[in-house]
Short mmCIF file of C-alpha atoms and ligand atoms in Angstrom, two decimals:
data_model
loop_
_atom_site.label_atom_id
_atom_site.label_comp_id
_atom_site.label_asym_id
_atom_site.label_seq_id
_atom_site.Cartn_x
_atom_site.Cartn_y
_atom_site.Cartn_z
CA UNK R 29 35.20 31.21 -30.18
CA UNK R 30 36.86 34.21 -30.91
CA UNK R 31 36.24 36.06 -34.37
CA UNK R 32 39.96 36.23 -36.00
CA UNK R 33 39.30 38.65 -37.61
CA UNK R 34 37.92 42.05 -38.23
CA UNK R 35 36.46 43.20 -41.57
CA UNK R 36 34.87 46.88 -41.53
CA UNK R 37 31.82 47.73 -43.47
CA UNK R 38 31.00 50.86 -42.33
CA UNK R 39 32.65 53.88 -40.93
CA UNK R 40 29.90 57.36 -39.46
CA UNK R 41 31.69 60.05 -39.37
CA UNK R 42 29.72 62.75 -37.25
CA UNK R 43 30.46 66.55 -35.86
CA UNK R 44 28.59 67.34 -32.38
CA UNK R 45 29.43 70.45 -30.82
CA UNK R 46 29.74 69.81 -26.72
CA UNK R 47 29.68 73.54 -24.18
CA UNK R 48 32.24 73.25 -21.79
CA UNK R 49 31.31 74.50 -18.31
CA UNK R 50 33.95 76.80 -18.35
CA UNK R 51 35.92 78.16 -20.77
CA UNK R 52 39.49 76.38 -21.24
CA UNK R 53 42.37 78.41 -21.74
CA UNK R 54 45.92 77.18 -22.48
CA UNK R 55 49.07 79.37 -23.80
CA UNK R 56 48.13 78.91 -27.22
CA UNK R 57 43.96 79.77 -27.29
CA UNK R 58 41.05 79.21 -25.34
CA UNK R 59 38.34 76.86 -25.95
CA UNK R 60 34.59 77.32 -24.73
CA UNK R 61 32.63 74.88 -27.16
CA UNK R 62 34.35 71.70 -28.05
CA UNK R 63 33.77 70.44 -31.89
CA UNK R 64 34.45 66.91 -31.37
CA UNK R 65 34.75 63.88 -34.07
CA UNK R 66 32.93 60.83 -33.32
CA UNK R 67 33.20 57.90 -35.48
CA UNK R 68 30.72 55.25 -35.01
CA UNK R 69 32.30 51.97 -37.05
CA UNK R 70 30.79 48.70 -37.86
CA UNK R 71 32.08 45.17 -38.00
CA UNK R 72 30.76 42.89 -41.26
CA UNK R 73 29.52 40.88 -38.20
CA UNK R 74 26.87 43.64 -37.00
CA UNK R 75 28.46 44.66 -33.84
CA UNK R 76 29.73 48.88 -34.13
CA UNK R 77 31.71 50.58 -32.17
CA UNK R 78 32.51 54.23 -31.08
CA UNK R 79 35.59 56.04 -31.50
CA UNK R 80 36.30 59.69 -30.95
CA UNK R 81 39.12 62.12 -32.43
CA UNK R 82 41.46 64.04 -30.41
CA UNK R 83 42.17 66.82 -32.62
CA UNK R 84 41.07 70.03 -32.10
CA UNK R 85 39.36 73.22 -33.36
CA UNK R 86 42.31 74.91 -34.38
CA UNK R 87 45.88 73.91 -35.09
CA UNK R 88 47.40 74.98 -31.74
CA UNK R 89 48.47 71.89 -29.87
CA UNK R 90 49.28 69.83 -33.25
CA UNK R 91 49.06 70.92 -36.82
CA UNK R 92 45.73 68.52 -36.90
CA UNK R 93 42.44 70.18 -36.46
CA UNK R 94 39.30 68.62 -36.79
CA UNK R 95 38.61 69.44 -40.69
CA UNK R 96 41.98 68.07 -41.37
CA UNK R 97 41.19 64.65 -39.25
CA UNK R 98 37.47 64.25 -40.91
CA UNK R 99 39.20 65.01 -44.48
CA UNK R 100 42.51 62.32 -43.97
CA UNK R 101 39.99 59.89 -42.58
CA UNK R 102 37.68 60.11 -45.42
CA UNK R 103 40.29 60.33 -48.30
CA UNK R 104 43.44 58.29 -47.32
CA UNK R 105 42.80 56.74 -44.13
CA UNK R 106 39.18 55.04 -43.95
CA UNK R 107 39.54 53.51 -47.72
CA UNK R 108 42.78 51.52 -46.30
CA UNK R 109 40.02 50.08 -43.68
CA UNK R 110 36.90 49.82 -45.47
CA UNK R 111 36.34 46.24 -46.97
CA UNK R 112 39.87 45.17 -45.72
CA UNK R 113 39.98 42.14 -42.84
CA UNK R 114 42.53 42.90 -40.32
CA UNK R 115 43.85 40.54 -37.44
CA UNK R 116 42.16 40.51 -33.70
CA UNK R 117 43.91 41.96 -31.75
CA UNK R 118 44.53 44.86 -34.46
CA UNK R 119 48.03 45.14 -33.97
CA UNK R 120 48.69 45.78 -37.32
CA UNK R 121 46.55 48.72 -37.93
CA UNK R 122 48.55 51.17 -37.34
CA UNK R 123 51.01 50.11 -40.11
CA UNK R 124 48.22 49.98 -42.11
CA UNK R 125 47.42 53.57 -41.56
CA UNK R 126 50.85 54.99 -41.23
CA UNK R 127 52.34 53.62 -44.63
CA UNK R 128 52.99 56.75 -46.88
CA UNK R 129 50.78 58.78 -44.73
CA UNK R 130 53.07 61.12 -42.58
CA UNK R 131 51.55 63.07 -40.08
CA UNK R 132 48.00 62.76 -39.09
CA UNK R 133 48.03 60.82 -36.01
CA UNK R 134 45.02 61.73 -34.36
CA UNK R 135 43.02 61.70 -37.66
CA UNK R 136 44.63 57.98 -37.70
CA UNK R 137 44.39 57.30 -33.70
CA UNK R 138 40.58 57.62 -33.82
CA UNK R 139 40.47 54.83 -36.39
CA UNK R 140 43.14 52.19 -34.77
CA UNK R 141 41.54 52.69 -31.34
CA UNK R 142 37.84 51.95 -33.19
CA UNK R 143 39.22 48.73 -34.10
CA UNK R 144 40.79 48.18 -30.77
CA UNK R 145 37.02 48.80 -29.00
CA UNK R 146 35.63 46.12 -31.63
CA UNK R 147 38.23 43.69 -31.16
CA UNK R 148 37.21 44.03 -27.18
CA UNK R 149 33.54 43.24 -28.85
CA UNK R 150 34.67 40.54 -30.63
CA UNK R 151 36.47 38.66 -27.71
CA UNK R 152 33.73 39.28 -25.60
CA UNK R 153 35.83 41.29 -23.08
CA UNK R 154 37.13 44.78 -21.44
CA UNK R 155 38.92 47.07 -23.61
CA UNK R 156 41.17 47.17 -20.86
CA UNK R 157 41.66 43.44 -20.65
CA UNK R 158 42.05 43.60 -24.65
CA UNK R 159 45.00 46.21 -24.44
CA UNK R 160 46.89 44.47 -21.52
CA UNK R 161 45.85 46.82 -18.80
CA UNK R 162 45.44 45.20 -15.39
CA UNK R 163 44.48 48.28 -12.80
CA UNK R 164 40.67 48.07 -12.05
CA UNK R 165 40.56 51.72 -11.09
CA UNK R 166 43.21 54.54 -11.88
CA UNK R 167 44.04 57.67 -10.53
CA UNK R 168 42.70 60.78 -11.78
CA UNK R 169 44.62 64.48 -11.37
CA UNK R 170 42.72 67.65 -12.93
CA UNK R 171 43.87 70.29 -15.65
CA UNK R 172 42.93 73.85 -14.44
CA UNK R 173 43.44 76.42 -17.44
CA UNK R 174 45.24 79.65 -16.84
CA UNK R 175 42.31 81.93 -14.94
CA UNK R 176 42.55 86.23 -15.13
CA UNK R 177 44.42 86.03 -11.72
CA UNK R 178 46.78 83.98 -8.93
CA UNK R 179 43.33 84.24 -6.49
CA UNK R 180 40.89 82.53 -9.27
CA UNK R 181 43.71 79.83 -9.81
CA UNK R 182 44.14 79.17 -6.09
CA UNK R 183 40.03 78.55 -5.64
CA UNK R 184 39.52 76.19 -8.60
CA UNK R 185 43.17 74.49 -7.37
CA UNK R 186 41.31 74.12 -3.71
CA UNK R 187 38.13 72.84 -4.90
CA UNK R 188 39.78 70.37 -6.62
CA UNK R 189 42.18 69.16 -3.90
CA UNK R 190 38.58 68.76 -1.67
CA UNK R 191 37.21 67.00 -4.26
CA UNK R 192 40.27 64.22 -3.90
CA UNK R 193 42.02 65.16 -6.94
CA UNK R 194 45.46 63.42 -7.07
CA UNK R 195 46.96 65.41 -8.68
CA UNK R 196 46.78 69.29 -9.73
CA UNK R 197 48.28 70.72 -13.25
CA UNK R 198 48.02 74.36 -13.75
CA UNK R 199 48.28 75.46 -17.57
CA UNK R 200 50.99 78.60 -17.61
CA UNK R 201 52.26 81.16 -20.04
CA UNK R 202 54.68 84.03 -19.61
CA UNK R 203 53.13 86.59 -17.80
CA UNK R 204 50.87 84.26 -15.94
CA UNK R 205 53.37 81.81 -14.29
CA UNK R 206 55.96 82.04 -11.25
CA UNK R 207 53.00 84.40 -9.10
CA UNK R 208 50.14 82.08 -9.97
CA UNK R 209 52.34 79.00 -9.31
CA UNK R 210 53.51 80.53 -5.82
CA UNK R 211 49.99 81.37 -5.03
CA UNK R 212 49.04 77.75 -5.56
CA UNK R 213 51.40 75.77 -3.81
CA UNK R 214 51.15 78.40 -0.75
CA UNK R 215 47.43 77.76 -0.77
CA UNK R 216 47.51 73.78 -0.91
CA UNK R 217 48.66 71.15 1.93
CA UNK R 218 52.81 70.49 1.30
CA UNK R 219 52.22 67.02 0.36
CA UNK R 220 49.68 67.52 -2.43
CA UNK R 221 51.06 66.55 -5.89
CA UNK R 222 51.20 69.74 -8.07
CA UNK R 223 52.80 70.66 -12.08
CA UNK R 224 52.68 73.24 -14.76
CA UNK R 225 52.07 72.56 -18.59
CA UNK R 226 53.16 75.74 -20.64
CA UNK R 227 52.56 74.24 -23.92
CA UNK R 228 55.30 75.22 -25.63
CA UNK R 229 55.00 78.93 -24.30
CA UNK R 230 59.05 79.44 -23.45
CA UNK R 231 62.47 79.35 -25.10
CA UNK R 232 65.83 78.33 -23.90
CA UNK R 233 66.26 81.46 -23.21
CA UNK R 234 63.75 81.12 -20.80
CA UNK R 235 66.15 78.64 -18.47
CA UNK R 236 66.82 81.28 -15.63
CA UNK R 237 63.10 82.25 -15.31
CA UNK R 238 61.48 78.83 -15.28
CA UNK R 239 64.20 77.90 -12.72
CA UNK R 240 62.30 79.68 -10.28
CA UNK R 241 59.69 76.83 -10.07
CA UNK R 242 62.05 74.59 -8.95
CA UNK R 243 61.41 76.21 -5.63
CA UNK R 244 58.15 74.70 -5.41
CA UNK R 245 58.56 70.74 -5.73
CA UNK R 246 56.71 70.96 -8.43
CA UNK R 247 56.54 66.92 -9.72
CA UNK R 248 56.95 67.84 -13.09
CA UNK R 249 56.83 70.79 -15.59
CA UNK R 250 55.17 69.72 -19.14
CA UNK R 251 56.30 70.73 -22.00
CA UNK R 252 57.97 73.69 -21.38
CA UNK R 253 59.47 74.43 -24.93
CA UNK R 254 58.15 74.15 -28.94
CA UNK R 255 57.90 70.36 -29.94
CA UNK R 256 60.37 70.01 -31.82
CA UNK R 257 62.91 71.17 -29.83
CA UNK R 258 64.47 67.88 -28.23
CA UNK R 259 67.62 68.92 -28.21
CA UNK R 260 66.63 72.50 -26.28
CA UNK R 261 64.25 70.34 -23.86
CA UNK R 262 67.55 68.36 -23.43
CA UNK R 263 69.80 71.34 -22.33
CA UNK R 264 66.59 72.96 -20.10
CA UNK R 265 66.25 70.12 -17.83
CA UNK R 266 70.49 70.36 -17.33
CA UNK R 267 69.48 73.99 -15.89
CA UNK R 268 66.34 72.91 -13.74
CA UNK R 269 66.13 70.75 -10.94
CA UNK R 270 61.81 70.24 -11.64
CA UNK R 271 61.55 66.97 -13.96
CA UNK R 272 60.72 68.27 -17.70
CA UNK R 273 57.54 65.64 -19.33
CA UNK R 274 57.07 65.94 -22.54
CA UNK R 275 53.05 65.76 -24.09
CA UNK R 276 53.17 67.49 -28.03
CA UNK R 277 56.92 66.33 -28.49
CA UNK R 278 56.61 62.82 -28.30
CA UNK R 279 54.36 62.04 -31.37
CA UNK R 280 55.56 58.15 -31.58
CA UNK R 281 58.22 55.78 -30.16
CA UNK R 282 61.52 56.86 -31.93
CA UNK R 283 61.02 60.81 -30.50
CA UNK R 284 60.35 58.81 -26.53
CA UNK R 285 64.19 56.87 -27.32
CA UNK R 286 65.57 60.22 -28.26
CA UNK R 287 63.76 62.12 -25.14
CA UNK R 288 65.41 59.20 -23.21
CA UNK R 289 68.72 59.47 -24.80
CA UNK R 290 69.30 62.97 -25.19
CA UNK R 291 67.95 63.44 -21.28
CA UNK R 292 65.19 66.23 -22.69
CA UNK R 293 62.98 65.19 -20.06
CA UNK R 294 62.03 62.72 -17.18
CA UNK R 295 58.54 61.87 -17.53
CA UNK R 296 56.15 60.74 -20.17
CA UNK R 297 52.49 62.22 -20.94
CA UNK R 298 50.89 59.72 -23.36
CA UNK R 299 48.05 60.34 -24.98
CA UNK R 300 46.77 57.99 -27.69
CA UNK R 301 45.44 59.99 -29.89
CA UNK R 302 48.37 62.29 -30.57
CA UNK R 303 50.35 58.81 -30.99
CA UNK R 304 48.23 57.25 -33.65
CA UNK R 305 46.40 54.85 -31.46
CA UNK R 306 46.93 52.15 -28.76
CA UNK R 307 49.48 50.27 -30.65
CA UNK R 308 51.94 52.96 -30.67
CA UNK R 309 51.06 53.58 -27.23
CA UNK R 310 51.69 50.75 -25.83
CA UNK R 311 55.35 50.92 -27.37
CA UNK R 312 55.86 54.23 -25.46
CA UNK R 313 54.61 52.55 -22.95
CA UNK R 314 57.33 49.59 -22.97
CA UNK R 315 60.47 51.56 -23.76
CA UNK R 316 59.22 53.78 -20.72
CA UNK R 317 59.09 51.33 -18.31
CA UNK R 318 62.37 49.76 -19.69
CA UNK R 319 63.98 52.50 -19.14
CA UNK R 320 62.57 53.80 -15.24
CA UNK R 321 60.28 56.71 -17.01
CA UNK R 322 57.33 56.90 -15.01
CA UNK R 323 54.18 57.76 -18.08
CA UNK R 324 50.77 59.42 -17.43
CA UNK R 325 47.63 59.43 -19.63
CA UNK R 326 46.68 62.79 -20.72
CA UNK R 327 43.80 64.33 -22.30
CA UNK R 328 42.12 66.38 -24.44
CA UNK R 329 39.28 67.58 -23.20
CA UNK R 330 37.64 64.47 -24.79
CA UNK R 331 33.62 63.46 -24.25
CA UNK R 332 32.99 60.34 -22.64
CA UNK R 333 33.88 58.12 -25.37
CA UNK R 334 37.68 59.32 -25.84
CA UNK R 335 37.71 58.95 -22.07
CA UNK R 336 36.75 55.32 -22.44
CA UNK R 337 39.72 55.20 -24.43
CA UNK R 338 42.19 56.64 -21.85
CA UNK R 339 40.65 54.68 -19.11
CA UNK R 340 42.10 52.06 -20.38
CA UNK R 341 45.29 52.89 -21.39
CA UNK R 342 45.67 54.29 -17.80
CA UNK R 343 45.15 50.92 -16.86
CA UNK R 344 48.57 49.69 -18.03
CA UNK R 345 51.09 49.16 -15.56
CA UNK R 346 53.68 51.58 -15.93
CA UNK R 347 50.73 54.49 -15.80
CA UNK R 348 52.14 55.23 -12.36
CA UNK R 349 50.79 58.65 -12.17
CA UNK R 350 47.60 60.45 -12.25
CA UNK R 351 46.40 60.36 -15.64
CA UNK R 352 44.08 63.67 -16.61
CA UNK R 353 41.29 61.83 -16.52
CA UNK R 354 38.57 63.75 -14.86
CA UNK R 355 35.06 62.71 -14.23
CA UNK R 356 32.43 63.84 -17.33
CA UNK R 357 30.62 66.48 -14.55
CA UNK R 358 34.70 68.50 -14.77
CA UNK R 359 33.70 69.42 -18.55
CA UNK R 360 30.44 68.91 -19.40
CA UNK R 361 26.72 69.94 -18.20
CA UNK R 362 25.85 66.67 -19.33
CA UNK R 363 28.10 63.80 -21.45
CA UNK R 364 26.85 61.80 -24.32
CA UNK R 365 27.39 58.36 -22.55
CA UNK R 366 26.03 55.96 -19.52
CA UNK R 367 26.87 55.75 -17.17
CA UNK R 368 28.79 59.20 -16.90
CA UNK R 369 32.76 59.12 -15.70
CA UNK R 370 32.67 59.49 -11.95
CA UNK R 371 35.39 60.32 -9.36
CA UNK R 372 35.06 58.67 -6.14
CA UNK R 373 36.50 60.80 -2.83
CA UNK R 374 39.93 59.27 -3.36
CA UNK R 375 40.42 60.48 -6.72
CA UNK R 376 40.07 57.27 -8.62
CA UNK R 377 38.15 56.09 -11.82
CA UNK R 378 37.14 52.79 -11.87
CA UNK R 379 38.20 50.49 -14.83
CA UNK R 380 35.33 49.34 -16.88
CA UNK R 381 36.59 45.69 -16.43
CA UNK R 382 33.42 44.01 -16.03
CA UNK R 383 31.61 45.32 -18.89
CA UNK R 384 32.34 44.19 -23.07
CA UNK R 385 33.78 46.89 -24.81
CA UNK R 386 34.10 50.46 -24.20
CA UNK R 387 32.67 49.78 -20.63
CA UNK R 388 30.10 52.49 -21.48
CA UNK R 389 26.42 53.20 -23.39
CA UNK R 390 26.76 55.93 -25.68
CA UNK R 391 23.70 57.94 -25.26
CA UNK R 392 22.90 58.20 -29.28
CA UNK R 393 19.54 60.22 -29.05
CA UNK R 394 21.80 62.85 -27.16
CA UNK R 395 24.17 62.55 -29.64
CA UNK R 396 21.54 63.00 -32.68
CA UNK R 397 20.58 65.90 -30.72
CA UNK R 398 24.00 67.64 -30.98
CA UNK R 399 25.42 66.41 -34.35
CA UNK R 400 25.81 69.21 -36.77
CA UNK R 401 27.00 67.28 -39.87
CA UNK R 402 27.58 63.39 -40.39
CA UNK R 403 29.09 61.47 -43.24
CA UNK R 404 28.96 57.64 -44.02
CA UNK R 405 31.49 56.18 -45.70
CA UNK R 406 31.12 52.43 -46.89
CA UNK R 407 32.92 49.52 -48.58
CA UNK R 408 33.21 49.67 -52.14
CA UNK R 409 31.11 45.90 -52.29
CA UNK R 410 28.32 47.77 -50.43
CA UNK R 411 28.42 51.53 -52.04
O1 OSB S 505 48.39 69.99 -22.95
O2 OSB S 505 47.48 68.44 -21.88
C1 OSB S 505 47.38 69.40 -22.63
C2 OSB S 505 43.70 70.14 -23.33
C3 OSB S 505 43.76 70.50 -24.65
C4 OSB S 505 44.98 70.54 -25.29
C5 OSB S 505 46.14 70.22 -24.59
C6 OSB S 505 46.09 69.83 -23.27
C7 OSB S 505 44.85 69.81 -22.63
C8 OSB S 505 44.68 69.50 -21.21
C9 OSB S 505 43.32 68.99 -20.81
O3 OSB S 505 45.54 69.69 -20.38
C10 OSB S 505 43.37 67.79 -19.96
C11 OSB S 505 42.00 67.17 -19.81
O4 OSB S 505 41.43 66.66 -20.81
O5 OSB S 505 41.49 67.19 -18.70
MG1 MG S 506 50.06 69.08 -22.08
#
């Protein structure tokens, strides 16, 4: 029989610094080492989970960073949790999290997803099966970061297209755009599926310029302008024939209705961890579908364990394109779980179906190895 109900006793808290093979460089800063938040949370009943944060070293992407997720977790958000019995499935966490608390959605994504991977625990089954997904393997594009010139971009974009990606993002800026773009889709087959994310780089001003990439079928361009600019997105994508998706604008389901009704972009990028957690992504998730916007699963440069997490999602149906969901060897010398994320030649991740929980072994000995500062925090009946 099913557990109904989840009571947490125990939340680790742990920093582990991760090398990336190559530096990562976006419009707003480059990344070479990830610091990456792990929480490791356990049930009243024995079983733990892992859970991993999204947010990153510096407050580029979102105003989170990782010091501001470890201190909203340990001072407003994991006290809400700690002690407390919530439902399976944890639908409710969220609310939980999110009442009086504005802002700190990844900070409150890592938690809501933790009790998401338990709940899978605690019914014996898949995350994916837990969430609602029904894929058993999804389709996996890659995110090349803006390289010194057109000729670097073009190798890394061919490698990947022989490795089976499905689908190819290039990260752009001004000054490093329409040339490396051109160079790019010159270089790769016609058919092959290829985008730009600027992260916020342009302004509206911006219009005739990024109009040029509509001459290369580009399936999308992400999130061409700041994130809060709706309204801007809204009069862009009137001035360019390439779909706009948003990623850092749509922070939870009221700014995807207003993407949908102001017409500030086509396509959805839907990561949970900028969204608070599952719950809130699966409600993207439903008003997409409802209303024809094909969604994708982003990421964030995430260790194996956040990638358990996306795998997941990805696995819902209206994830009809390639999610950025490459294989652990695309970032990492070596990852911190077991099996590692693996591509096969057709660019698809398998699902984790058949396995309880996360689908994965987190490798904790590595992880002990790399952690540079860990806190417990614990219910007030156990402190
Ligand atoms: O905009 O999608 C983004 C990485 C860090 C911050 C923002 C973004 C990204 C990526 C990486 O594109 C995608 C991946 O994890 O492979
Ligand atoms: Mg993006």
């Amino acid at each position: 029989m099913t557990p109904k109900m989840i009571r947490i006793d125990r939340i680790t808290l742990r920093e582990i610094r991760l090398r990336l093979r190559e530096p990562f460089r976006i419009s707003s800063g480059v990344v070479d080492e990830r610091r990456i938040l792990l929480l490791e949370i356990r049930d009243a009943s024995g079983i733990t989970e892992w859970s991993e944060c999204v947010a990153g070293e510096l407050p580029n992407y979102s105003p989170e960073t990782i010091d501001t997720a470890w201190l909203a977790i340990r001072e407003w958000l994991a006290p809400r949790l700690l002690g407390k019995s919530v439902g399976v499935p944890p639908d409710g966490v969220y609310e939980i999290l999110d009442r009086h608390v504005s802002g700190h959605q990844m900070a409150k994504a890592a938690l809501e997803m933790g009790c998401w991977g338990i709940a899978a625990r605690l019914r014996q089954t898949s995350l994916s099966a837990t969430i609602g997904g029904e894929r058993d393997r999804v389709a996996t594009g890659i995110s090349l970061g803006i390289q010194r010139d057109p000729a670097s971009l073009v190798q890394r974009a061919l490698a990947a297209h022989a490795n089976g990606y499905r689908k190819i993002k290039v990260k752009i800026q001004p000054g490093a755009d329409i040339e490396f773009v051109r160079a790019v889709r010159d270089a790769l087959p016609k058919d092959a599926d290829l985008m730009a994310d600027a992260n916020s780089a342009y302004v509206l001003e911006d219009a005739g310029h990024l109009a040029e990439l509509d001459a290369f079928g580009l399936i999308m361009i992400e999130q061409p302008l700041h994130r809060d600019d709706l309204v801007r997105h809204a009069a862009l994508q009137r001035r360019l024939r390439t779909p706009i998706c948003l990623d850092e604008s749509i922070t939870d389901v009221a700014r995807c209705e207003d993407m949908i009704s102001l017409g500030s972009g086509k396509v959805v990028n839907i990561k949970p961890g900028r969204v608070g957690g599952f719950s809130v992504a699966r409600r993207i998730h439903d008003v997409c579908m409802r209303n024809g916007i094909p969604v994708w699963c982003g990421g964030m440069l995430e260790s194996g364990i956040g990638r358990a997490y996306n795998v997941a999602l990805a696995s819902l149906p209206n994830f009809v394109l390639p999610g950025d969901l490459s294989p652990s060897a695309r970032y990492w010398e070596r990852d911190i779980v077991t099996p590692e994320w693996t591509m096969d030649a057709d660019g698809m991740v398998a699902v984790p179906r058949n396995e309880v929980g996360i689908g994965i072994t987190v490798d904790r000995g590595r992880v002990d190895e790399l952690t540079v500062r860990r806190e417990d925090l614990i219910a007030p009946s156990q402190a």
